[in-house]
XYZ file of C-alpha atoms in Angstrom:
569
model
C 37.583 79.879 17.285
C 37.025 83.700 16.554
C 38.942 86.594 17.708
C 42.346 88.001 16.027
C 45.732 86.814 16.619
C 48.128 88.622 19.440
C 51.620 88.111 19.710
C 54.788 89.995 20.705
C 58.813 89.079 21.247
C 61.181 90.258 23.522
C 64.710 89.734 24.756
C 66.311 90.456 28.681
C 69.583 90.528 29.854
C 71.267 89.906 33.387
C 71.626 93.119 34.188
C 67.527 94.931 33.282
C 66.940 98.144 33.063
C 68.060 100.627 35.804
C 65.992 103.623 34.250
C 62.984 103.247 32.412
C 62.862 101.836 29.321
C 60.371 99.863 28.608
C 56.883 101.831 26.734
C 54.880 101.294 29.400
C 57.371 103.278 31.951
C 58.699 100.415 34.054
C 62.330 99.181 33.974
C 63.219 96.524 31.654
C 62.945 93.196 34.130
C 66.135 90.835 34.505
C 66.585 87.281 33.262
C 66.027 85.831 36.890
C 62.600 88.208 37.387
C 61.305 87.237 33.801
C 62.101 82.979 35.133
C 60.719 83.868 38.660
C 57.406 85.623 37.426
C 56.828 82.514 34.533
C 57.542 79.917 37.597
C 54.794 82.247 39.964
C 57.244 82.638 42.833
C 56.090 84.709 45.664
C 56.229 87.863 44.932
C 57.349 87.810 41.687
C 53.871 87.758 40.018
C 51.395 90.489 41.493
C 49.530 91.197 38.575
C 47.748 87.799 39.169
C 44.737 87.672 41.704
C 45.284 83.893 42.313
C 48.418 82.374 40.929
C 48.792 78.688 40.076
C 51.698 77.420 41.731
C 52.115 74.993 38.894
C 51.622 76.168 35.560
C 52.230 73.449 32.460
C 55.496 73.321 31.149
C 55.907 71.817 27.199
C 59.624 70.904 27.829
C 62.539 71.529 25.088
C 66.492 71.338 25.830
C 64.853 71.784 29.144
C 62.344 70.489 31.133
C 61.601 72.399 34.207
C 62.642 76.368 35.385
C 66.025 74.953 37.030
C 67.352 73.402 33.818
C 66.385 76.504 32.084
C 68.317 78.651 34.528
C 71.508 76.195 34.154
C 71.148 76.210 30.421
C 71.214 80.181 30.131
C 74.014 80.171 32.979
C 76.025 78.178 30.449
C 74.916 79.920 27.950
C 76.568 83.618 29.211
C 79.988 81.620 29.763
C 80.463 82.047 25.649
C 83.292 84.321 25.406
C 83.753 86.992 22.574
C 85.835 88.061 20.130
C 86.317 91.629 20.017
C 88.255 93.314 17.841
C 91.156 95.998 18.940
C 93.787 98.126 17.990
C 97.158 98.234 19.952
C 96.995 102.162 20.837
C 101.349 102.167 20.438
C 102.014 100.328 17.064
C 98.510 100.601 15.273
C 98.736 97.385 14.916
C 95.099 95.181 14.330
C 94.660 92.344 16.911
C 91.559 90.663 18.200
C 90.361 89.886 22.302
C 88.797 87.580 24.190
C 86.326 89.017 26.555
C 83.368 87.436 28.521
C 79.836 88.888 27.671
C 78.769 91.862 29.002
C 76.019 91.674 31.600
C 73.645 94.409 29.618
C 73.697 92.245 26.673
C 70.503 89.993 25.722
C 70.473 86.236 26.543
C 67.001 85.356 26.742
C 64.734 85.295 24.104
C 60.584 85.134 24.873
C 57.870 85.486 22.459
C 54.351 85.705 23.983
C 51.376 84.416 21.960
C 47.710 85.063 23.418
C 44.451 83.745 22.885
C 41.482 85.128 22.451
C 39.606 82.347 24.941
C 39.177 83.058 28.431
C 40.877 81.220 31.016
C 37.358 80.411 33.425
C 35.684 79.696 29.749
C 38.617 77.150 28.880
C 38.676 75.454 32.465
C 34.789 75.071 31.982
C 35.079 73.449 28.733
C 37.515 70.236 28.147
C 36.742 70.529 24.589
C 37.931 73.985 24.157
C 40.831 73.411 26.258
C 42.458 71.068 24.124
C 41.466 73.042 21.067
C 43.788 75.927 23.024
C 46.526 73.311 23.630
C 47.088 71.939 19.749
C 46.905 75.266 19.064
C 50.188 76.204 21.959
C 51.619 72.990 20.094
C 51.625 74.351 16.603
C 52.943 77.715 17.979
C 55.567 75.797 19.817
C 56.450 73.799 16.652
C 56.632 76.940 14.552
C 59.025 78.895 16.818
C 61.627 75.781 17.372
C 62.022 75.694 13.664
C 62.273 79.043 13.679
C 64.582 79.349 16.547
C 66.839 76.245 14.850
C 67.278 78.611 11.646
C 68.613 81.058 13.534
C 70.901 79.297 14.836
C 69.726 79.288 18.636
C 67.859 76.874 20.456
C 64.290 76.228 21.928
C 64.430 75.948 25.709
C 60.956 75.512 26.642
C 57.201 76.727 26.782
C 55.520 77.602 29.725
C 51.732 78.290 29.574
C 49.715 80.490 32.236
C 45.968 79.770 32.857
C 45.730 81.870 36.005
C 44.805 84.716 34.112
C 42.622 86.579 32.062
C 43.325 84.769 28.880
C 45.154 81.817 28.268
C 48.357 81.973 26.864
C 51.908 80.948 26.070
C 55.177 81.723 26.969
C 57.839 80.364 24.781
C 61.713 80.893 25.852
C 65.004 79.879 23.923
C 68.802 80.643 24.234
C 71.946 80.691 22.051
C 74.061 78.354 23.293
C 76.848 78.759 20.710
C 77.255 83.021 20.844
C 75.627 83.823 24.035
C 73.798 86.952 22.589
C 70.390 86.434 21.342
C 70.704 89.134 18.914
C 70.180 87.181 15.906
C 66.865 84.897 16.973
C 64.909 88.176 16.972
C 62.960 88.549 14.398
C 63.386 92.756 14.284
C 67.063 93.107 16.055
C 68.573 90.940 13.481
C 67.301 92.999 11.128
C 68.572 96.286 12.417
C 72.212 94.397 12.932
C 72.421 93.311 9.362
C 71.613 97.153 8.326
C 74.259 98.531 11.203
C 76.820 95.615 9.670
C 76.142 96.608 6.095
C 76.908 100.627 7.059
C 79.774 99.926 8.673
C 78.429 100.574 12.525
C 77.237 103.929 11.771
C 74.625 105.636 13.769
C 73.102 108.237 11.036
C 70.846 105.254 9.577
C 68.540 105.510 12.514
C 65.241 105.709 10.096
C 66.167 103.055 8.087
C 66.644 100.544 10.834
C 63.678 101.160 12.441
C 61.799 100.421 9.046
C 63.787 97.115 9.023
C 62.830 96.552 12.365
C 58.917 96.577 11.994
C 59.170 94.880 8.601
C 60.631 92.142 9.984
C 58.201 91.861 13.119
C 55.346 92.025 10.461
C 56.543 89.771 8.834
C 57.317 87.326 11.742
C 53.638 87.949 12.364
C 52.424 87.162 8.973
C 54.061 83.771 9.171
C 52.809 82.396 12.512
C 49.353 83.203 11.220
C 50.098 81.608 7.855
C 51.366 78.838 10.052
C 49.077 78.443 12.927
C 46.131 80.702 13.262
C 44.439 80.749 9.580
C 43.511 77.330 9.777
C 42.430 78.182 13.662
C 39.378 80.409 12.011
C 41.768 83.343 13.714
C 41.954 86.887 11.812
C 45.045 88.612 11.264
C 44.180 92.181 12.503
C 41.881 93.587 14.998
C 38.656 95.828 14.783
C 40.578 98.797 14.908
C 43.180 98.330 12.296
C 40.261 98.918 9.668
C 37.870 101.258 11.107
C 35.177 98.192 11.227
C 31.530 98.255 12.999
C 31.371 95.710 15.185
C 28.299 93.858 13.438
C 30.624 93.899 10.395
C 33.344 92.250 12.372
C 31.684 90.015 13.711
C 30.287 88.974 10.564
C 33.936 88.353 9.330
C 35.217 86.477 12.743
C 32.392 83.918 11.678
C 33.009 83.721 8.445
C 36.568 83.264 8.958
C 36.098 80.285 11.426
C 33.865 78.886 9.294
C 36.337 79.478 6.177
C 38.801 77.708 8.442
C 36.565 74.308 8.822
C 36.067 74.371 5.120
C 39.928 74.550 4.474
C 40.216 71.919 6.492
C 38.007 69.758 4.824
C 38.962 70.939 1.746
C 42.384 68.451 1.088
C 40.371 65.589 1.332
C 37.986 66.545 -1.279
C 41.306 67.937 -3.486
C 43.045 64.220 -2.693
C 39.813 62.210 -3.971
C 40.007 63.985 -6.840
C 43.578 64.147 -7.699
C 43.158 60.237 -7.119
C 40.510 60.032 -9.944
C 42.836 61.959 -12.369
C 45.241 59.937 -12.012
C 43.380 56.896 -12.257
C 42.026 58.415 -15.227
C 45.534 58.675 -16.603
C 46.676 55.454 -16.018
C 44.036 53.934 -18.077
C 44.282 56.582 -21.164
C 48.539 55.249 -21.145
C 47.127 51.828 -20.848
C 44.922 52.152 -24.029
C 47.597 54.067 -25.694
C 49.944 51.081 -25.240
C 46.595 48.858 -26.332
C 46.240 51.049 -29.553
C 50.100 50.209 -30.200
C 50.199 46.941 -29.241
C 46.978 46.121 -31.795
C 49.464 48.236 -34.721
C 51.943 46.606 -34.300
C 50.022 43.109 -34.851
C 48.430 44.450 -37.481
C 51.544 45.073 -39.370
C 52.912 41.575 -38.167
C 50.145 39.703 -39.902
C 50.198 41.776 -43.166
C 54.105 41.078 -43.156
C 53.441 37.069 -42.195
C 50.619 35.975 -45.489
C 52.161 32.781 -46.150
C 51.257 31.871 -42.243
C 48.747 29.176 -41.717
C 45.463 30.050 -41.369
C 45.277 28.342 -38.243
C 47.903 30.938 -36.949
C 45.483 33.617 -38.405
C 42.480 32.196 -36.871
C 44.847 32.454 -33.234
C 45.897 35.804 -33.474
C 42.571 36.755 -34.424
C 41.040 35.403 -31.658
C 43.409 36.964 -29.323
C 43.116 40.039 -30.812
C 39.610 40.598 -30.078
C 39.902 39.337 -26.476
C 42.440 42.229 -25.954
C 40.266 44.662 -27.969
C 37.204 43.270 -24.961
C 39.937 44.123 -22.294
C 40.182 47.296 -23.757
C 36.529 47.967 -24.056
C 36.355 47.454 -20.252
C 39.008 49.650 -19.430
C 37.798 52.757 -21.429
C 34.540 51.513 -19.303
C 36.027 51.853 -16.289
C 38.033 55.142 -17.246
C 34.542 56.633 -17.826
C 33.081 55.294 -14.921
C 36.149 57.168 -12.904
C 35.322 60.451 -14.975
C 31.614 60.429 -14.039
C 32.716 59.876 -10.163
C 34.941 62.801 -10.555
C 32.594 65.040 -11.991
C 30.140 63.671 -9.285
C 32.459 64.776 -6.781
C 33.562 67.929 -8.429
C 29.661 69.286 -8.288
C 29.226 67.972 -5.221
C 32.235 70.375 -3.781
C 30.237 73.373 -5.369
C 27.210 72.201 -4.133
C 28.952 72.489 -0.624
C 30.655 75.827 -1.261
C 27.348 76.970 -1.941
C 25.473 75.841 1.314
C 28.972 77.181 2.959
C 28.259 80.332 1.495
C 24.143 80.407 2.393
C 24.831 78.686 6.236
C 27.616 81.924 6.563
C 24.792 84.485 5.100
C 22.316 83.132 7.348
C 24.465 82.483 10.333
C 25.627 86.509 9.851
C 21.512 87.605 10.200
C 21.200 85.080 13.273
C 24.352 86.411 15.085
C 23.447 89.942 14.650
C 19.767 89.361 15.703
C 20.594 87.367 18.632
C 23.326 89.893 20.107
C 20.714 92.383 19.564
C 18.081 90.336 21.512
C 20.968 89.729 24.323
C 21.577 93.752 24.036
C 17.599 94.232 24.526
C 17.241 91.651 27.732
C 14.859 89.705 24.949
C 17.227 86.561 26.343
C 19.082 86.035 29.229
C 22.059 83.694 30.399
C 21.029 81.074 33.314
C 24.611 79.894 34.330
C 24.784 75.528 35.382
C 22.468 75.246 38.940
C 24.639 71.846 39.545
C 22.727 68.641 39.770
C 24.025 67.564 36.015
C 22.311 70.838 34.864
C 24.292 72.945 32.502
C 23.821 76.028 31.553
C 21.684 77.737 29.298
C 19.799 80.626 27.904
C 16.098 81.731 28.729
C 13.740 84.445 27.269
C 14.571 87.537 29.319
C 12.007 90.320 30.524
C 11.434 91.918 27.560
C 10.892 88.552 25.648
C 7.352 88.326 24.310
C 4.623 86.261 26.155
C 3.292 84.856 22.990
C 4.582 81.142 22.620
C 4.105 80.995 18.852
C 6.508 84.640 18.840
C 9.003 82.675 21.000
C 9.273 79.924 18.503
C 9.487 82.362 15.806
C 12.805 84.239 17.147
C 14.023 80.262 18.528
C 14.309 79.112 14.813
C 15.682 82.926 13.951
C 18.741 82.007 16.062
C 19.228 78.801 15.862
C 21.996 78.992 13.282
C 24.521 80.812 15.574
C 23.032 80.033 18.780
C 26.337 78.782 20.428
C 28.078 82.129 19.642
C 24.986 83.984 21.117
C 25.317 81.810 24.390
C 29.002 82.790 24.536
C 28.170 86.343 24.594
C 25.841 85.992 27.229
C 27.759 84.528 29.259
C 30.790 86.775 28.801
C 28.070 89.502 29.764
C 26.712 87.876 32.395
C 29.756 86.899 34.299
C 31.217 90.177 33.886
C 31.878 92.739 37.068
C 29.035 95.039 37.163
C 26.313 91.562 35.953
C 27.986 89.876 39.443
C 27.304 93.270 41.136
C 23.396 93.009 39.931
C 22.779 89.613 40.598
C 24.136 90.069 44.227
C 21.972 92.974 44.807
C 18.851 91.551 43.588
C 19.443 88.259 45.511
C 19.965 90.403 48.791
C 19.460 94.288 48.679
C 20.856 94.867 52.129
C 24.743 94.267 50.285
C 24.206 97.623 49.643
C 24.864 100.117 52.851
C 23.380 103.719 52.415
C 24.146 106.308 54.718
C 22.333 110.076 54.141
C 23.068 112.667 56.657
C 21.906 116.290 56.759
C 23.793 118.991 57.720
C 21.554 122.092 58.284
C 23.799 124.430 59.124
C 25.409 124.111 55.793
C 25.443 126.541 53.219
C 23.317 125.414 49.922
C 25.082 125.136 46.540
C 22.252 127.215 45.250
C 18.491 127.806 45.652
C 17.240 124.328 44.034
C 20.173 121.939 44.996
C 20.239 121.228 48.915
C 23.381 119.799 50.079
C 23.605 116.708 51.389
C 25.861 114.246 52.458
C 25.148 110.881 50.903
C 27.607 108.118 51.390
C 26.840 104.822 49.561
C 29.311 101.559 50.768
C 29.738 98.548 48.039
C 31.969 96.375 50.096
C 29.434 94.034 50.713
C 29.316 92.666 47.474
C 31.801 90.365 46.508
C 34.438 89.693 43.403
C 34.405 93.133 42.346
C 37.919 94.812 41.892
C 38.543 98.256 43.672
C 38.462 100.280 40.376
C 35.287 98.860 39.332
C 33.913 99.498 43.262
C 34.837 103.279 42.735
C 33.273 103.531 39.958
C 29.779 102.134 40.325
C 30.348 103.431 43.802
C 30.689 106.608 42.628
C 27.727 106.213 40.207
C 25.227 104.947 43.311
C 26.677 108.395 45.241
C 25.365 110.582 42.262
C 22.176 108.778 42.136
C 21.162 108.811 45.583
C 21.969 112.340 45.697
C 20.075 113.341 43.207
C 17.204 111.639 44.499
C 17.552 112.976 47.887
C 17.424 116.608 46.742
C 14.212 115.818 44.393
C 12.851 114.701 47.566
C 13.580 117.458 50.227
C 12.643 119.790 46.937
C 9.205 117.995 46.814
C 8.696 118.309 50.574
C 10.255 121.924 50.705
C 7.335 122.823 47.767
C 4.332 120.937 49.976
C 5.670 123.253 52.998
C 5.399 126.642 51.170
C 1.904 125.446 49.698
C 1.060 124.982 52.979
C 2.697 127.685 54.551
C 1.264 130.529 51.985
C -2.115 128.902 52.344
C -1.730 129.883 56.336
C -0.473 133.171 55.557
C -3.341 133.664 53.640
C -5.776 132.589 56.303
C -3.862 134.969 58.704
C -4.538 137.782 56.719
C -8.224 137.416 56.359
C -8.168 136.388 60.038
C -7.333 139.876 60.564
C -8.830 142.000 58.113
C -11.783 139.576 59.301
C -11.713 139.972 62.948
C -8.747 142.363 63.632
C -6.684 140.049 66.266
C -4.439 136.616 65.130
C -5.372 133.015 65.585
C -2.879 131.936 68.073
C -3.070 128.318 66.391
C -2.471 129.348 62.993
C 0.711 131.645 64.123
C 1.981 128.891 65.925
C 1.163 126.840 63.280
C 2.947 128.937 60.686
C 5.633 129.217 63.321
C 6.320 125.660 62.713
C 6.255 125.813 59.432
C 8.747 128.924 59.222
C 11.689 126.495 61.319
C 10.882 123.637 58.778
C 11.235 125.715 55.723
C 14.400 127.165 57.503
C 15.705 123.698 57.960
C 14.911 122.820 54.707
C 16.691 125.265 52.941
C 19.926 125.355 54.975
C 20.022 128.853 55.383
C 20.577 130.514 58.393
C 17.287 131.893 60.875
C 16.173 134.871 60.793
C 16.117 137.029 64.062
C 13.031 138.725 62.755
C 11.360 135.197 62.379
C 12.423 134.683 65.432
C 10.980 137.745 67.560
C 7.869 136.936 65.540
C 7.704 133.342 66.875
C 8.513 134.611 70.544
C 5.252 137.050 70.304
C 3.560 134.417 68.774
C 4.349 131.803 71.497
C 3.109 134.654 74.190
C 0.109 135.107 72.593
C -0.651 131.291 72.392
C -0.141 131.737 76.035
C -2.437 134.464 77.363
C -0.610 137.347 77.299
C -2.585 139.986 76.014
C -0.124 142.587 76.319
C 1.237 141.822 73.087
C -1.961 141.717 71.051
């Protein structure tokens, strides 16, 4: 899996937020509006286009969104003790009161993934990756929340949205307030208890306070993500290129297979040192056993020699026995070292298949970037999906192969990335238009009366209407909307510019023949004044400017001479 880890915790109260509090401007939501919106009760959840009505619950203390209201209804019934001062005797006592409505009671932490939800549903395979993954997270924050001294309620995860994720919710049944399962408020309480409540230490708490978030997230990647191939920070926490981090998202899913095949290789060889071991003690004890005969039969000369002859036969079978152990303790060495140089043998492939998968990834998103290959999605029929040599793909088969075996290495990442391109907003938008231009209503009217915005730019007004098309959300309709206005306009004034240029070739080339018409013959042609007459309104027309009444008298002599009156001539 590549991508970078995201997670965040927060804490609500009965009461929310009247003003607003929260960074994003909106009030801080309630206990019951936090329950409602995980359960996707009507109206409780508008942020989702199409909400499942049953999202998967990984059950705690409780196993369904009633339970979990009952358990932080019992929960608030904890009452306090508060300490307090009799105003008349100044005399130190301490109160029970209940707990305060504004005061936190239900802890969440959030933990996203950077899979989307359509990708997950389309894949089984990567859906249960995402699931052991919610388990280990789940695992992690019940130990966590058990520490504290609080208790894990239950997970709820959402795959109605953009990206699947998980919601994880506990409660403190034993003090009510949640105060000390989070991660960064317990910090900042153990600095306010150590100052004795004061409120100059402002700077100082909020230091503890991100410390110990950063540290909270340190641990669940430690925990969870490493081994997921996950990275700890984003893009933008180091400045990186994206080729570069992309690079290390692939090298850090690949790291994470070879961790995880790494304990088996550590275990086979732990298993040969100690084998090892146990037969350099069991020689040792040989070596001390064969002494310590030694010294018995030096001690024993007035034995037989039949008793000589016994022990000296049995001394040489254990001295064989021995022989085959130290045989079989090398034996075990030589497999060890076998294995040993095997592992660096792999370490090294690891390393070439990550150097080799980096050139291939970076090649094929350029060749995606390019339209050198395209994504066809799954036609149905058993057909799945895959990817084809775009338009600006060579023709040349032997070329083709050439760039096939280029990819190869990281071809499944490549195929991700055209597909995450290809079902995007404005790809849906192109396909739909080049299936069926007529999705795409365009409306130009001219308004000739209206003034131009200057002498090259004629104004007109071009409406273009995207709501043929479907799946696309209203921001992204205004803006390619917006985008298709701009364009159209533009290439309606080019065109009335072109005509309006044609007109006044044509139009000077009359006037021209006019004049030598007259110097010629000294009357008009009646068709070329009417003709330039015409050509006078267009022009007119063209420009949106206003007639002139001196073009106008001219056309009405014109049209009289046309006629036959010669009065005018």
């Amino acid at each position: 899996m590549q991508g970078y880890q995201y997670g965040r915790v927060e804490s609500y109260s009965r009461k929310g937020g009247q003003q607003k509090k929260r960074a994003n401007g909106d009030r801080a939501w309630t206990v019951e509006e936090v329950i409602a919106e995980a359960e996707r009760k009507p109206g409780s959840c508008s942020h989702v286009e199409e909400p499942d009505p049953d999202p998967l619950i990984i059950p705690g203390s409780c196993k369904n969104f009633d339970e979990l209201r009952q358990k932080h209804k019992d929960a608030c019934k904890v009452k306090q003790q508060v300490p307090y001062t009799i105003p008349k005797t100044g005399k130190k006592s301490v109160r029970t009161k209940a707990l305060r409505v504004d005061k936190h009671t239900l802890y969440s932490s959030v933990i996203s993934l950077p899979i989307l939800s359509s990708d997950a549903w389309a894949m089984p395979d990567l859906m249960d990756e995402c699931m052991d993954l919610f388990h280990q997270v789940v695992r992690f924050e019940t130990d966590r929340l058990e520490e504290a001294g609080g208790q894990f309620a239950m997970a709820v995860v959402h795959r109605d949205e953009a990206h699947m994720h998980i919601h994880v919710y506990g409660v403190d049944p034993v003090r009510g307030e949640i105060t000390w399962l989070h991660p960064g408020k317990a910090a900042v309480d153990n600095i306010r208890r150590g100052a004795g409540w004061k409120k100059d230490n402002m700077a100082e708490q909020g230091r503890a306070y991100c410390d110990a978030m950063r540290q909270w997230q340190d641990d669940i990647y430690t925990s969870v993500f490493r081994d997921a191939g996950l990275m700890r920070y984003g893009p933008k926490r180091f400045r990186l290129p994206r080729a570069e981090y992309l690079q290390q998202m692939a090298a850090h899913e690949q790291l994470a297979v070879t961790r995880r095949d790494l304990p088996e290789a550590r275990k086979t060889i732990d298993e040969a040192h100690s084998q090892q071991e146990s037969i350099e003690a069991n020689r040792r004890d040989l070596e001390r056993e064969k002494l310590e005969f030694e010294e018995y039969v030096t001690s024993k000369e007035c034995k037989l020699q039949i008793a000589e002859d016994a022990l000296y036969f049995e001394q040489r079978q254990k001295q064989a026995e021995g022989d085959q152990i130290i045989a079989k303790a090398e034996e075990a060495k030589r497999e060890a070292d076998a294995i040993r140089a095997q592992a660096l043998r792999q370490k090294e492939l690891n390393e070439q298949y990550i150097e080799r998968h980096d050139d291939a990834l970076e090649a094929g998103l350029a060749a995606v970037d390019d339209g050198v290959i395209s994504y066809q999605p799954s036609s149905g029929a058993g057909k799945q999906d895959t990817l084809i040599f775009g338009p600006s793909a060579p023709k040349d088969d032997e070329k083709r192969a050439i760039l096939i075996a280029k990819w190869q290495p990281a071809l499944k990442v490549i195929k991700k990335y055209a597909r995450r391109i290809w079902s995007s907003e404005a790809a849906q938008c192109e396909h739909q238009f080049k299936a069926d231009p007529s999705l795409v209503d365009v409306q130009v009217n001219y308004n000739p009366h209206a003034e131009p915005q200057s002498d090259d730019i004629l104004k007109m007004d071009v409406k273009v209407s995207l709501d043929k098309i479907k799946g696309l959300s209203k921001p992204m309709k205004r803006i390619l909307g917006g985008i298709a206005n701009v364009i159209a306009t533009q290439v309606g004034n080019e065109a009335l510019k072109l005509v309006r240029s044609k007109m006044l070739d044509e139009f000077y080339a009359l006037k021209a023949y006019r004049d030598q018409h007259r110097q010629q013959y000294g009357t008009a042609d009646p068709k070329a004044e009417a003709k330039m007459s015409f050509q006078e309104q267009g022009l007119e027309n063209m420009m949106a400017k206003a007639p002139d009444p001196r073009n106008a008298e001219r056309r009405a002599r014109q049209d009289r001479i046309v006629k036959g009156d010669k009065t005018d001539r």
